[in-house]
XYZ file of C-alpha atoms in Angstrom:
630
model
C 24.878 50.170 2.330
C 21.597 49.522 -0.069
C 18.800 48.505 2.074
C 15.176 47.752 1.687
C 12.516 48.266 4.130
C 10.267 45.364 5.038
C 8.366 43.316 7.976
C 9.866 40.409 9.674
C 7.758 38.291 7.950
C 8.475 39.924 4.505
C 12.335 39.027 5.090
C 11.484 35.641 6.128
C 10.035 34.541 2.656
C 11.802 36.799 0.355
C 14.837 34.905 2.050
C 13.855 31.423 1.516
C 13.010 32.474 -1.990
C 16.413 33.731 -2.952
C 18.619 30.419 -1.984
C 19.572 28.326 -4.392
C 20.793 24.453 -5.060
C 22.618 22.542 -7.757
C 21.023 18.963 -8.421
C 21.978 17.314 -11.277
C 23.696 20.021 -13.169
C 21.012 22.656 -13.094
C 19.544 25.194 -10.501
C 16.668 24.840 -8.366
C 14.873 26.300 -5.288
C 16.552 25.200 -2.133
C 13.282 25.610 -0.370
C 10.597 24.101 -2.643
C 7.740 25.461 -0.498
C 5.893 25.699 2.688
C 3.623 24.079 4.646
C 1.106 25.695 6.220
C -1.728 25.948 8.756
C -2.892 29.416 9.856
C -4.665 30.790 12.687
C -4.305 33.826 14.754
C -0.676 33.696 15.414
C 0.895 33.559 11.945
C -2.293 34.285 9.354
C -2.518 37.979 9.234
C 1.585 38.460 8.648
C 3.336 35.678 7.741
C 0.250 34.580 5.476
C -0.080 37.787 3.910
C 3.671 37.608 2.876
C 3.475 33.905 1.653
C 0.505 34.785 -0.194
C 2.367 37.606 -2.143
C 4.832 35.371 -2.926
C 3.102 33.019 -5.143
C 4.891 30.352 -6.888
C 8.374 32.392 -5.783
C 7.494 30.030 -2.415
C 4.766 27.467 -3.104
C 2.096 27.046 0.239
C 0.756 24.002 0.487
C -2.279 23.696 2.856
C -2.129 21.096 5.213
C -4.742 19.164 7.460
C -2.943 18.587 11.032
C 0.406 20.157 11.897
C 2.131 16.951 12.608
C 1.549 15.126 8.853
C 2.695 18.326 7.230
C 5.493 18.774 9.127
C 6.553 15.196 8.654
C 5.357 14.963 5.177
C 8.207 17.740 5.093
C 10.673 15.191 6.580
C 10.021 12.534 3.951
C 10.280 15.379 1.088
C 13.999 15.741 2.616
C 14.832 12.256 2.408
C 13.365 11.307 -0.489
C 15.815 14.222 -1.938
C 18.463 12.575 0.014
C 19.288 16.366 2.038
C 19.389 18.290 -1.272
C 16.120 20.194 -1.291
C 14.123 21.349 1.670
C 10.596 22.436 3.165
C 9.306 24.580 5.605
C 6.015 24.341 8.026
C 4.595 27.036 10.101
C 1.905 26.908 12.293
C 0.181 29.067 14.668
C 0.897 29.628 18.659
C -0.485 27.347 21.030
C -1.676 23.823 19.849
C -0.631 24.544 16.166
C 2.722 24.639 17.026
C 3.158 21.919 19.390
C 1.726 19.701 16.737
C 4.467 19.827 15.212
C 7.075 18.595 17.868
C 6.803 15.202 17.061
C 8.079 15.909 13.692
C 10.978 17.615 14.661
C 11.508 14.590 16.632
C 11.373 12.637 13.766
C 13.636 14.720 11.494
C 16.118 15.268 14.632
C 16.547 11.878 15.277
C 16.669 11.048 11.319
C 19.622 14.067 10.557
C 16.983 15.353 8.139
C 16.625 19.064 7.364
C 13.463 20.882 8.111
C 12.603 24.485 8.945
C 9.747 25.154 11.261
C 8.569 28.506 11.925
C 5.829 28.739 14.291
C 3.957 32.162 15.529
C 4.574 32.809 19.290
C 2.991 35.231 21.980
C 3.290 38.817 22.128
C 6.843 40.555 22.795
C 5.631 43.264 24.390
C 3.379 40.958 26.998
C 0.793 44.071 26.899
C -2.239 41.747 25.619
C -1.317 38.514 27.878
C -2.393 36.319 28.443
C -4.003 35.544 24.769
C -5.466 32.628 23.264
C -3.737 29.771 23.624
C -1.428 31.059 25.749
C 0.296 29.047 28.367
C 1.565 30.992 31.124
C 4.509 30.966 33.293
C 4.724 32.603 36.243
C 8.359 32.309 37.281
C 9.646 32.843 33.938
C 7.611 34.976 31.387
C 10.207 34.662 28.612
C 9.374 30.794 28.457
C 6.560 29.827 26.220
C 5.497 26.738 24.641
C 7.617 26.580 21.810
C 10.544 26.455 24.159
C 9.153 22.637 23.987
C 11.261 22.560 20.735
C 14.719 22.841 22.043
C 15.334 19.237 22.708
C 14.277 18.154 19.284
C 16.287 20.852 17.204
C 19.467 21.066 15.964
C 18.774 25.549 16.054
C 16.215 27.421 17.938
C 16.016 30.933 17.892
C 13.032 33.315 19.011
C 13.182 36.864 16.941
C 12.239 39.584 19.320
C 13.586 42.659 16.921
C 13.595 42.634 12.956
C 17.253 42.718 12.605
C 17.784 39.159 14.351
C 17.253 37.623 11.129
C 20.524 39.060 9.427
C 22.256 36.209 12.136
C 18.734 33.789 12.580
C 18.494 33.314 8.976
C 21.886 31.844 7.873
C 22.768 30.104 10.671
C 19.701 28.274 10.757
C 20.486 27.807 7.140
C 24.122 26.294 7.562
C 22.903 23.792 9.993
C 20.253 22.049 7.785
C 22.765 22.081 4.786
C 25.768 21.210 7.540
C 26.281 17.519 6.629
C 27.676 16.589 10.101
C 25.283 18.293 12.062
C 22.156 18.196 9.732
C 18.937 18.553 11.192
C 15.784 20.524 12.378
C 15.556 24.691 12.614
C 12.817 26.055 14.505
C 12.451 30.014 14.486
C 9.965 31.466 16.952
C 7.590 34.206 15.918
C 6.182 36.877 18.158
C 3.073 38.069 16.429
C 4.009 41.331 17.223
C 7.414 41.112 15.757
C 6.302 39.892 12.726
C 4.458 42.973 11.593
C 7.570 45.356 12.502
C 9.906 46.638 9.893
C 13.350 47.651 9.334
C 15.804 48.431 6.662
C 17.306 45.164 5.986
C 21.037 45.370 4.187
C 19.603 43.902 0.199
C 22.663 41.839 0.117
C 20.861 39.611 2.541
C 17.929 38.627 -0.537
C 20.542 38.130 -3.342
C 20.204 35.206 -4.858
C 22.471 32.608 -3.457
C 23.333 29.149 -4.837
C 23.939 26.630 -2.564
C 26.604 23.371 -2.334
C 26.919 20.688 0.049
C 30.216 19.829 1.785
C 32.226 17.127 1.524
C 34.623 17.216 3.754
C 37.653 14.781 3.410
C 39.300 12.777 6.093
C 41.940 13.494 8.141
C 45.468 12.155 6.823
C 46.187 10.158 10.353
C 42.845 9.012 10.983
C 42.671 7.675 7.341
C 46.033 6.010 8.041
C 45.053 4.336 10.823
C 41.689 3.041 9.297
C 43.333 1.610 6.479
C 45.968 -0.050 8.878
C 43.140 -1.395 10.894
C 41.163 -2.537 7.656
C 44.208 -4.198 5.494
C 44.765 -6.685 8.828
C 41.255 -8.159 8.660
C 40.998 -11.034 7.638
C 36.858 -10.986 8.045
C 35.811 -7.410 7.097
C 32.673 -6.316 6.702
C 30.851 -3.170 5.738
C 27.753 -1.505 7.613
C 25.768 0.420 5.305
C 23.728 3.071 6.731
C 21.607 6.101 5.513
C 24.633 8.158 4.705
C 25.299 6.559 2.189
C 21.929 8.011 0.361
C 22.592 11.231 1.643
C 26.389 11.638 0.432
C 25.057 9.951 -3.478
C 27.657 7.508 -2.306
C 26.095 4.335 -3.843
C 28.122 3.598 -6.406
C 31.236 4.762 -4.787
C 30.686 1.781 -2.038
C 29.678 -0.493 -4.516
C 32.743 -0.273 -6.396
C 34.676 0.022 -2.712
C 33.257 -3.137 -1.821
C 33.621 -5.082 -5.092
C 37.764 -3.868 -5.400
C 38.234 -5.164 -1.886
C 36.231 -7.763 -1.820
C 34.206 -7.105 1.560
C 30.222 -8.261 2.225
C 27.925 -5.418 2.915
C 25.180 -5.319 4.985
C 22.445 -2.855 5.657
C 20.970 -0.630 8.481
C 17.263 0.209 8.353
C 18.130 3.463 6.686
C 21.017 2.326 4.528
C 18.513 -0.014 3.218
C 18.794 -0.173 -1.108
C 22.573 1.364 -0.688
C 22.896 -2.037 -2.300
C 20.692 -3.830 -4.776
C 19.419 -6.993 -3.510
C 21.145 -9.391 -5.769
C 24.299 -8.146 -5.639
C 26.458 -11.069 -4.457
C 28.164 -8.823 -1.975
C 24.849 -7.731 -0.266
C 23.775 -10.263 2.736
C 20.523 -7.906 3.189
C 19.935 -6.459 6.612
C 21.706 -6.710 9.951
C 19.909 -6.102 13.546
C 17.166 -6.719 15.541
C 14.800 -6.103 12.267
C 17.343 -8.041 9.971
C 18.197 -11.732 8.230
C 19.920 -14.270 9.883
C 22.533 -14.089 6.789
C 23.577 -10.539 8.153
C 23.608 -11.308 11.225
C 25.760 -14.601 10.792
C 28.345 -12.135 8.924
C 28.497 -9.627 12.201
C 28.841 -12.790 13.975
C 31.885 -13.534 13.227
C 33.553 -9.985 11.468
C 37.169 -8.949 12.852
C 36.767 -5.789 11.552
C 33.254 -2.955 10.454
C 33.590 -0.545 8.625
C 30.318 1.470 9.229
C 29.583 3.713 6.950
C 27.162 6.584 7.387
C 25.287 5.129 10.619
C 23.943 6.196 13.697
C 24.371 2.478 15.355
C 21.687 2.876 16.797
C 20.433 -0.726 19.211
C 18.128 -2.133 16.188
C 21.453 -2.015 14.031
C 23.774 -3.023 16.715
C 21.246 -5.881 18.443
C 22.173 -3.348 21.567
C 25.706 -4.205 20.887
C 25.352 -7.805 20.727
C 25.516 -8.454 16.911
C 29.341 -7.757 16.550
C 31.812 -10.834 16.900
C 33.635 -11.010 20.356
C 32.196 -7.822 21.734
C 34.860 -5.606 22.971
C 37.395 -7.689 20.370
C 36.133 -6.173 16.725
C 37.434 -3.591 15.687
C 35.020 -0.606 14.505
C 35.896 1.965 12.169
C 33.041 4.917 12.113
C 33.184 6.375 8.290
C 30.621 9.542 8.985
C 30.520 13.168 8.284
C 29.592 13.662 12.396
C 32.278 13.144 14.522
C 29.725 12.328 17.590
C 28.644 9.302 15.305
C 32.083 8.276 14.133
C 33.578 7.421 17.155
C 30.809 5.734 19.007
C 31.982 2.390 21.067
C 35.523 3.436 21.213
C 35.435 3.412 17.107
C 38.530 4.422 15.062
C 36.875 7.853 14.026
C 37.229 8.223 9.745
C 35.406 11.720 10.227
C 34.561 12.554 6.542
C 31.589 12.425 3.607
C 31.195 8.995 2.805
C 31.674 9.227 -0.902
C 35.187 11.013 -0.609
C 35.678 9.321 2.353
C 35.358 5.778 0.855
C 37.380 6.838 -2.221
C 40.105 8.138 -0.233
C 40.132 5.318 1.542
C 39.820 2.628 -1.150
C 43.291 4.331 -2.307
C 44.661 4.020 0.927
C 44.298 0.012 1.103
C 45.392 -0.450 -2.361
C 45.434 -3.500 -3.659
C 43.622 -5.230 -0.500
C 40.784 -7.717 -0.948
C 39.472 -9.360 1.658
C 39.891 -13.831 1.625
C 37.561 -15.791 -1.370
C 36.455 -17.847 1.650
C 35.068 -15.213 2.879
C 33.105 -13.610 0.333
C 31.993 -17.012 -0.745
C 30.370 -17.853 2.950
C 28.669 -14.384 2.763
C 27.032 -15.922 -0.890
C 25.996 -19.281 0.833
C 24.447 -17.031 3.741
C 22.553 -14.555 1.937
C 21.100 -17.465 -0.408
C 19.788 -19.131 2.617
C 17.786 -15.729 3.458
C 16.353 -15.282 0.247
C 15.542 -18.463 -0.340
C 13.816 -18.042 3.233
C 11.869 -14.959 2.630
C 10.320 -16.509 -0.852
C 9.134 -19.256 1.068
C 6.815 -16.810 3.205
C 6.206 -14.083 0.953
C 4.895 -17.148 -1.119
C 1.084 -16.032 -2.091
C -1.389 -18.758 -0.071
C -5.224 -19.061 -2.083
C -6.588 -18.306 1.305
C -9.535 -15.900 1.759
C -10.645 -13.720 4.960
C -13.931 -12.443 5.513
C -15.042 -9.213 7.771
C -12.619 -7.149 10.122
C -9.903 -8.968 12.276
C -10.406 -5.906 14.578
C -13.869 -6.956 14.941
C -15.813 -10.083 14.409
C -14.983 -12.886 11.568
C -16.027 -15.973 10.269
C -12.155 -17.421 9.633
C -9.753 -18.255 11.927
C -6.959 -16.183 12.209
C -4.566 -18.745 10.934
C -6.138 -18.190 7.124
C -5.136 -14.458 6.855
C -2.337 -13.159 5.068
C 0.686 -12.283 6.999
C 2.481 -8.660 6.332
C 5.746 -11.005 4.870
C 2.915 -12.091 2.071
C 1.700 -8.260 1.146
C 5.537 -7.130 0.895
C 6.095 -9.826 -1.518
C 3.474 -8.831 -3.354
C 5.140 -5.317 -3.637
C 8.272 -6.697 -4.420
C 7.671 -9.292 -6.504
C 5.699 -6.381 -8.801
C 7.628 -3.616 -8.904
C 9.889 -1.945 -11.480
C 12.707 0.742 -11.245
C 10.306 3.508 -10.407
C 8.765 1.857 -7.259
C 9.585 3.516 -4.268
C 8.175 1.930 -0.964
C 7.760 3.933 2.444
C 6.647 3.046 5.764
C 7.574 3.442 9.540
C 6.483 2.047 12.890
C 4.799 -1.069 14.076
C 5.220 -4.442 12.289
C 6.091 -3.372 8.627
C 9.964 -2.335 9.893
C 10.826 -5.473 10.160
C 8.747 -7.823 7.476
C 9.652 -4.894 4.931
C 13.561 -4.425 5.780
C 13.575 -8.028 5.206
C 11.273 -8.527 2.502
C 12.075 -5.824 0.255
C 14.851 -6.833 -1.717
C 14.936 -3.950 -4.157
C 16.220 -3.958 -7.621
C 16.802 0.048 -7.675
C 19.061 2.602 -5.189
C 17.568 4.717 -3.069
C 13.910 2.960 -3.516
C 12.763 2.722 0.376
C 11.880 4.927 3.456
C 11.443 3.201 6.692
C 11.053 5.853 8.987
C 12.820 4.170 11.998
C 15.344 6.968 13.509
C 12.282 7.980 15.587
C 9.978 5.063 14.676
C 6.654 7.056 14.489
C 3.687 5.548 14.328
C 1.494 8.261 11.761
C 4.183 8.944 9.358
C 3.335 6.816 6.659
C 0.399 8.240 4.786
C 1.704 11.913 5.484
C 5.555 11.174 4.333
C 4.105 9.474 1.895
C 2.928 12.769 0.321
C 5.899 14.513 1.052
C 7.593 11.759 -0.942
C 5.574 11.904 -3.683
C 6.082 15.974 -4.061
C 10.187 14.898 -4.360
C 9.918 11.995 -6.388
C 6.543 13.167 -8.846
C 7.679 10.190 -11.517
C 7.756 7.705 -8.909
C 5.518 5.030 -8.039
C 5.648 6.054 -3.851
C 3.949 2.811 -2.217
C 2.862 3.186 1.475
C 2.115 0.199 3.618
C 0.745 1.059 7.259
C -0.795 -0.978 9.675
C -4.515 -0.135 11.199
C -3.068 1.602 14.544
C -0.670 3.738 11.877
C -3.374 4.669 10.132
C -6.225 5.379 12.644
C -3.360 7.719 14.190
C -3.162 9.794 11.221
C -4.543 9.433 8.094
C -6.116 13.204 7.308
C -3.207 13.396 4.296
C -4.797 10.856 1.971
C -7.102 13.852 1.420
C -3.779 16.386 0.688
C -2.613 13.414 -1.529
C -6.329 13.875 -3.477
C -6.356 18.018 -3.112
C -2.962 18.105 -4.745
C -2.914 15.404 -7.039
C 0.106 13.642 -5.335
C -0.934 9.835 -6.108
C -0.238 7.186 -3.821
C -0.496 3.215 -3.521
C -1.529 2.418 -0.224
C -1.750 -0.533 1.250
C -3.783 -0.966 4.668
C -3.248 -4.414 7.011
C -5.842 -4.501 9.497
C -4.086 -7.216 12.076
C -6.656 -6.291 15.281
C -4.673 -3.560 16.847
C -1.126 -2.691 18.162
C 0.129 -6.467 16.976
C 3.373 -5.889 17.030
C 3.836 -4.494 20.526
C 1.879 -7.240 21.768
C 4.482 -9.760 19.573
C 7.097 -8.053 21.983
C 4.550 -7.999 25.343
C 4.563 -11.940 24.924
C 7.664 -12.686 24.218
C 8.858 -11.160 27.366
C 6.454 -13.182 29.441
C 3.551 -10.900 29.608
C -0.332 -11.577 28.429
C -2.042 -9.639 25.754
C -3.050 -6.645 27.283
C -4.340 -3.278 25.645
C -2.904 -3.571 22.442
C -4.805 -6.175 20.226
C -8.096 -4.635 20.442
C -9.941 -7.118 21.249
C -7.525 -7.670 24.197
C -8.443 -3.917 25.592
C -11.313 -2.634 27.412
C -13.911 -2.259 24.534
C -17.685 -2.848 25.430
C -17.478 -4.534 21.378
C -15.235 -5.061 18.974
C -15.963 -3.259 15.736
C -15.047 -3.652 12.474
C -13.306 -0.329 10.633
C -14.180 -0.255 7.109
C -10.824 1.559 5.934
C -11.756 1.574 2.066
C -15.047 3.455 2.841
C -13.122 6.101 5.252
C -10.447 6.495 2.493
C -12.907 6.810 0.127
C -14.789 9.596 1.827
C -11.689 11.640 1.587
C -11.744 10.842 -2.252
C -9.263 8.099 -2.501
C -9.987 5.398 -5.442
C -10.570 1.910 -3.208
C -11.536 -1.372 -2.475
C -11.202 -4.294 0.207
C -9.727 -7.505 -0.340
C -9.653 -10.628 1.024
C -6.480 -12.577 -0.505
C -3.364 -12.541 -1.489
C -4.167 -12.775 -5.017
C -6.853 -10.350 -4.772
C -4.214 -8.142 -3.735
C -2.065 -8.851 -7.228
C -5.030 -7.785 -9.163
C -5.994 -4.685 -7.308
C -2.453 -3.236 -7.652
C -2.881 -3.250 -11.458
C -5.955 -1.659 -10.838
C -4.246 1.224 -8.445
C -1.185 1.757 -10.824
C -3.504 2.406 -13.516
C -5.338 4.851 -11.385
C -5.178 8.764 -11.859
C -5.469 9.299 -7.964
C -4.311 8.296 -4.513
C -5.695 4.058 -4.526
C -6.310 2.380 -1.031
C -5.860 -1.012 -0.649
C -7.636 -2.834 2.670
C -7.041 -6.554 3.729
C -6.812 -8.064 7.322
C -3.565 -9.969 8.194
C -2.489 -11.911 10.507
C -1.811 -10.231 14.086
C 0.798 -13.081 14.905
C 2.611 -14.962 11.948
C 6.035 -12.527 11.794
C 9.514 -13.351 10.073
C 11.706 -15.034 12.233
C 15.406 -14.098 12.605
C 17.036 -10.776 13.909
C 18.748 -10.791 17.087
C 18.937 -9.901 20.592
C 17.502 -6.441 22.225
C 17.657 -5.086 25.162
C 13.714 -3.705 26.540
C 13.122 -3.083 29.860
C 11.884 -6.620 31.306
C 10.710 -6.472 35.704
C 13.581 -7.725 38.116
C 10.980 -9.327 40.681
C 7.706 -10.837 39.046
C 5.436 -13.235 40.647
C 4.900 -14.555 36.977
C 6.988 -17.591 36.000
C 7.304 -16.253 32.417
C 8.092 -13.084 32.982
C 11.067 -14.265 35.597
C 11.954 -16.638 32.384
C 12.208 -13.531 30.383
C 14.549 -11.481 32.814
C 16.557 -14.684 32.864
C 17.161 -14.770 29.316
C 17.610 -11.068 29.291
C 19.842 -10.945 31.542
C 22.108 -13.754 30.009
C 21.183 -11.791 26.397
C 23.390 -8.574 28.162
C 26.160 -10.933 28.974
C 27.550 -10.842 25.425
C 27.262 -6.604 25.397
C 29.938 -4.598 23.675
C 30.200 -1.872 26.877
C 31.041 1.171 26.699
C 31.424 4.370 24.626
């Protein structure tokens, strides 16, 4: 057997380099590069390796562990699972940065390889820095903090682990069933050592996704369950980006005849005006979708998690336990969820095979024609308050001002302005806090795969730094970020990667006072505002932030504005911009869009307020109407 002699870390990198993809008829790196922070626990091997590797494995630097880690997520989806990154970090803090964003891509199916520097194997120097000892259990070290959020997790203690490590962390982040985060733990020691590695290991090797087709009695008994509906409709969630199955369901839907609507990640499977679309169901959706779930006999759901924001925590479907669900997804654990007919298959192949199956079914006219009347009454609703307003604000809602609150913009009016100017290459991403829902609702893209709401994990700091990772994926695309000021005061350090690297950005900043959002949803379960609004938390003063002067000192192109026509003019100015632009404006901390439907939070049983007793009440009688069960 042929081998070659090299360290741990040398195998690592020459590995990634060698694997392969086909996207679009020609062959590309499956790993486009690596993040990276150093320090002490990956610098002086892993570094070294990466840094003779060149442009075999691009390094990006980053500025926090986190943002690079999720701007690594983002770079995933915004390649819809084709292409992938890695981040590595050091021991200690460095690597439990980046927890979060395994979170994020774990609860997202998104692949991302992390490969963070660990203590010594031999324990002779311990403890070292940033160390965190264990006294019962000296094998246990932080990065053991990863195995909840990982779909693999391996720690290499001898060389020759990564003949196994390596491809099986591989096949799970290309697995389209079980797709998600690897995390491989690196002594420091280990990573210096050497051994004679087989060559057969670094040969070039080009890479295809699965699409695994359905199983001939489950398919049967799908199409059985779909051909007797006579009120079918189709959920439409992220798989359906990740499988390229867009068309496919289009055409599915239009032969049959069956209304679609959307999940938070499914969002653009459809384009907006496409008679068949009634926009997006949920707790974060239109009253149009909603209506449809209402009264549906049958679902065919299609690539989602149904997760509670879809499901309204299993309120949303007609009759509860009476609809019939049939789960079309490559993972069986998601395809049979709430005693669903499992259709355990890629969703493309899946909803071809099945579109065969039903033949020459189409659902009733009268059906079809009540999801049109629906889905014009929610458009015709969300241009009424995206509707621009010649209002004007003046200083910082998180501080003082000279206008009441009820002259701001709201976040429905900045979306509109987004949508009502963009073209095919616009590509809008955001995550937590209030933008889910105004932009779910009020983004009625003309284009596919044109939007990333982060809300698998909904976290709050994802939005500047996936917009960069988005950007990297998607270089002739306008990427458009819209955060809110808590988003962006969490992390925001990636604006100056975005300037570094010359991945431009359009980003949008709504400064609404604080957490507005949460305290939206503190309210409305019969609490006061408390600690989220900050001028509702224990501050000695309020203070303005001036985000364009921050963003600028990190090089950003900027400016402040005070309208919503102001805002129309200074996105001409920031598409015509050769750098990342930043866009600041106050909104409104309590003007939202109306709709969406029950969900389930944890409200107190005994109170001595009357409101919040009011709010158990209605919770409680909110349950009542829960599909149970799994």
């Amino acid at each position: 057997m042929e081998t070659v002699r090299m360290t741990t870390s040398g195998a690592i990198v020459r590995y990634l380099a060698a694997q392969r993809i086909e996207i679009d008829g020609q062959t590309v790196p499956l790993f486009a590069g690596v993040f990276a922070i150093f320090g002490h626990g990956n610098v002086t091997c892993l570094g070294h390796e990466l840094e003779q590797a060149g442009e075999a494995l691009p390094t990006w630097r980053g500025q926090n562990e986190q943002g690079m880690a999720l701007a690594a997520v983002a770079y995933a989806k915004a390649n819809r699972r084709r292409r992938i990154m890695a981040a590595t970090s050091s021991i200690g803090p460095g690597a439990t940065n980046m927890v979060t964003a395994a979170a994020v891509a774990m609860a997202n199916r998104m692949p991302l390889l992390l490969l963070a520097g660990d203590t010594f194997n031999s324990r002779i120097p311990d403890p070292v820095l940033q160390q965190v000892e264990h006294f019962g259990d000296p094998t246990v070290t932080v990065n053991d903090a990863f195995k909840p959020v990982v779909r693999y997790w391996d720690r290499i203690t001898t060389p020759e682990q990564l003949v196994h490590s390596l491809p099986n962390a591989l096949g799970v982040m290309l697995d389209p069933g079980d797709c998600g985060p690897a995390f491989i733990s690196l002594p420091q020691d280990v990573q210096g050592e050497a051994f004679d590695f087989p060559s057969r290991l670094f040969e070039q090797a080009v890479h295809e996704i699965s699409r695994p087709r359905p199983d001939t009695g489950q398919l049967r008994r799908a199409a059985a369950a779909l051909a007797a509906a006579k009120r079918p409709l189709i959920v439409a969630g992220g798989g359906v980006h990740w499988s390229l199955a867009e068309d496919r369901l289009r055409t599915f839907a239009e032969a049959h005849n069956i209304p679609v609507v959307e999940t938070v990640a499914g969002r653009t499977s459809f384009v907006a005006d496409h008679p068949l679309n009634c926009g997006p169901i949920g707790v974060t959706g239109c009253t149009s979708a909603n209506a449809m779930a209402a009264e549906a006999d049958a679902v065919l759901a299609v690539g989602t998690r149904l997760g509670d924001f879809v499901t309204g925590s299993w309120t949303v479907f007609a009759g509860g336990d009476d609809v019939q669900i049939i789960g079309l997804n490559a993972a069986r654990f998601d395809a049979s969820k709430h005693r669903s007919l499992p259709l355990v298959a890629d969703a493309r192949e899946g909803l071809a095979e099945l579109g065969d199956a039903l033949a020459d079914y189409r659902a009733p006219e009268e059906w079809s024609d009540r999801a049109s009347s629906e889905t014009s009454q929610y458009h015709a609703y969300i241009d009424k308050i995206a509707a621009p307003e010649t209002v004007a604000s003046a200083g910082g809602s998180s501080g003082d001002s000279d206008i009441s609150d009820d002259e701001l913009p709201t976040y429905a009016q900045v979306v509109g302005v987004v949508d009502r100017l963009a073209d095919e290459s616009t590509y809008v991403l955001a995550a937590a806090g209030g933008f889910p829902g105004e932009l779910v609702n009020g983004w009625r893209g003309q284009t596919v795969h044109s939007f990333d709401c982060e809300y698998g994990y909904s976290c709050m700091g994802y939005e500047i730094s996936g917009g960069w990772g988005a950007k990297m994926a998607l270089p002739d695309r306008e990427v458009v970020v819209l955060v809110g000021d808590g988003s962006y005061l969490m992390m925001n350090s990636d604006l100056y990667s975005t300037v570094l690297t010359g991945h431009k950005l359009i980003v949008i900043v709504c400064d609404n006072g604080g957490y507005a959002v949460i305290n939206r949803l503190q309210l409305a379960q019969g609490g006061v505002p408390f600690n989220n609004l900050i001028a509702d938390s224990r501050v000695q003063e309020p203070a303005a932030v001036d985000f364009a002067a921050h963003a600028g000192s990190m090089g950003c192109e900027t400016e402040t504005v005070t309208s919503i026509a102001e805002l129309e003019a200074a996105f001409g100015r920031a598409r015509a911009a050769e750098s990342t632009y930043v866009i600041a404006l106050n909104t409104h901390a309590y003007r939202w869009t109306e709709g969406g439907s029950f969900w389930e939070v944890g409200v107190p049983e005994v109170s001595t307020s009357p409101d919040v007793r009011a709010a158990r009440a209605a919770m409680d009688s909110g349950k009542a109407d829960q599909r149970v069960g799994w």
